[in-house]
Coordinates of C-alpha atoms in Angstrom, one line a residue:
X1 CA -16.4 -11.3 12.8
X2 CA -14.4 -7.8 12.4
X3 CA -12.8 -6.8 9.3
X4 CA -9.2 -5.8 9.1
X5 CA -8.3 -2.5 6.6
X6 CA -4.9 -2.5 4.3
X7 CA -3.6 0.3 2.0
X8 CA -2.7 -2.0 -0.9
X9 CA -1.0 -1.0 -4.3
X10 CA -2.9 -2.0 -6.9
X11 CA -2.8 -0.6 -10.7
X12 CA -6.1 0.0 -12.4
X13 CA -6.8 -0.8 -15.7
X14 CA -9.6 1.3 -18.3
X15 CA -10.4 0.9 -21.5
X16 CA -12.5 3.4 -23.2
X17 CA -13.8 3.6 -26.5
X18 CA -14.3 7.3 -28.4
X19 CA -16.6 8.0 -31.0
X20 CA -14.0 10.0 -33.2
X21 CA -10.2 11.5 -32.6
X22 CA -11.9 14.7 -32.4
X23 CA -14.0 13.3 -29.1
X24 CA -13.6 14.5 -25.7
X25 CA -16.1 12.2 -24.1
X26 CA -15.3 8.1 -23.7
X27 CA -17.8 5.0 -23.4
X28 CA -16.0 2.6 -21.1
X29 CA -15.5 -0.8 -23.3
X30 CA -15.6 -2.3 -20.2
X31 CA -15.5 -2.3 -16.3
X32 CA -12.4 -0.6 -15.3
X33 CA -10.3 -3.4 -13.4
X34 CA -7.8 -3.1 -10.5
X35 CA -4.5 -5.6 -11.2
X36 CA -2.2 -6.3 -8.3
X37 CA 0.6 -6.0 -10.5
X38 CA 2.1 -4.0 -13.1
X39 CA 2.7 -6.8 -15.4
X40 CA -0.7 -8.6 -15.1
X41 CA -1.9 -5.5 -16.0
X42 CA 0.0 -5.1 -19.3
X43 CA 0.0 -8.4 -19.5
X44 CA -3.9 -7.9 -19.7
X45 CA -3.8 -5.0 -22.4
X46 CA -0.8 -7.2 -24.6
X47 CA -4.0 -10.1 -24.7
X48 CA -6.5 -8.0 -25.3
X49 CA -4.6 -5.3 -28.0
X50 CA -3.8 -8.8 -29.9
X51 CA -7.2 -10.1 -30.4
X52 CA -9.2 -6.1 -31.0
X53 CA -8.2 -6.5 -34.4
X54 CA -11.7 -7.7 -34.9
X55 CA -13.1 -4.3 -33.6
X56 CA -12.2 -3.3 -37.3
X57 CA -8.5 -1.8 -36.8
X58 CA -6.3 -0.9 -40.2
X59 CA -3.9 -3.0 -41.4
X60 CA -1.0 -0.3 -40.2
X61 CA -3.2 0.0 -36.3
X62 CA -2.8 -3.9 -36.4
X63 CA 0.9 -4.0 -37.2
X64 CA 1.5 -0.6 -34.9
X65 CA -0.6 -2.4 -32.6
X66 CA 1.2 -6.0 -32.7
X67 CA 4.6 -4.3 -32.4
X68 CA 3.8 -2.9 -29.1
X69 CA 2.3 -5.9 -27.7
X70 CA 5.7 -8.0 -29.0
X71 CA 8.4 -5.6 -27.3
X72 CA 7.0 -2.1 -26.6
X73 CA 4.8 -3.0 -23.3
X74 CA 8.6 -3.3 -21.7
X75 CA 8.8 0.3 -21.2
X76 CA 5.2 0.4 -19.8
X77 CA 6.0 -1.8 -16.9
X78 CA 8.8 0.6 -16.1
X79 CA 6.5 3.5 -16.3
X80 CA 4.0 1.7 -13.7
X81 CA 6.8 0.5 -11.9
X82 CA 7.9 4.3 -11.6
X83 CA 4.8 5.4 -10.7
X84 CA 3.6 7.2 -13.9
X85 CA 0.6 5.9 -16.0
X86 CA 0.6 4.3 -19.4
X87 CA -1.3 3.1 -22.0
X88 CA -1.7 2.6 -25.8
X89 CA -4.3 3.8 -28.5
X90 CA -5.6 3.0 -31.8
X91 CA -7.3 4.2 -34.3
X92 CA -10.3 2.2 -35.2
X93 CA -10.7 1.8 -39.2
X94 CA -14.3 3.8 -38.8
X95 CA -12.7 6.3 -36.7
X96 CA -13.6 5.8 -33.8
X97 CA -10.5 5.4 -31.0
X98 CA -9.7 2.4 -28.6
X99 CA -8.0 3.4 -25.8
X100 CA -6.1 0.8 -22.9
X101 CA -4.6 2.7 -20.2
X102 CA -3.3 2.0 -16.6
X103 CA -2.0 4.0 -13.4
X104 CA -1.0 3.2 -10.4
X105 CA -3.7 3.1 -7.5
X106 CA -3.3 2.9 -4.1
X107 CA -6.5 0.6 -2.6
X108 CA -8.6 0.1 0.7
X109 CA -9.0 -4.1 1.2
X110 CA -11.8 -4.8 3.5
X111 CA -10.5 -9.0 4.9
X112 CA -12.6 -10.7 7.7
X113 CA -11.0 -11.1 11.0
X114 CA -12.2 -13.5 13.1
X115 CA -12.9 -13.0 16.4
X116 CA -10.1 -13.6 19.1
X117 CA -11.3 -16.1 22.4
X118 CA -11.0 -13.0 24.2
X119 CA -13.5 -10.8 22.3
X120 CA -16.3 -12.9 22.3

């Protein structure tokens, strides 16, 4: 079996965690993802920004945070869509910073091939 090669466009997803606003260095809070489309990715940060309230946000990061998973995420998917990067941030109620942000990739897709009657 051969494998076949594609340029796909993909957009990749990272979330990262700071210790402080005053940090320069992130933790990843969890594998950075590639998303086939720009609104399965935002998609993906709307679900997760609604349920990080238990990471210990404020009451206004929660509200700040629920307003821009109800209508603001809309002018993300234009931003991917564009070509630009987006994301959103809190501020954790210890100080510590969450951070959700996506950009568009471009990816290499390795797909089997199988063999022709003529190859073998």
């Amino acid at each position: 079996m051969t494998a076949e090669a594609q340029i796909e466009q993909g957009f990749l997803l990272e979330v990262l965690r700071y210790p402080s606003t005053t940090a320069k260095r992130a933790e990843p809070a969890a594998a950075p993802r590639v998303l086939p489309t720009a609104r399965e990715a935002v998609r993906t940060i709307r679900v997760q920004i609604r349920t990080a309230h238990v990471f210990g946000m404020t009451p206004h990061e929660i509200e700040r945070a629920l307003a821009w998973a109800e209508c603001g995420w809309m002018q993300a998917i234009g931003l991917l869509k564009a070509g630009q990067p987006c994301g959103f941030t809190v501020v954790l109620g210890s100080g510590a910073v969450a951070e959700w942000a996506v950009r568009p990739v471009r990816c290499l897709t390795l797909s089997p091939r199988p063999r022709t009657r003529a190859a073998r």
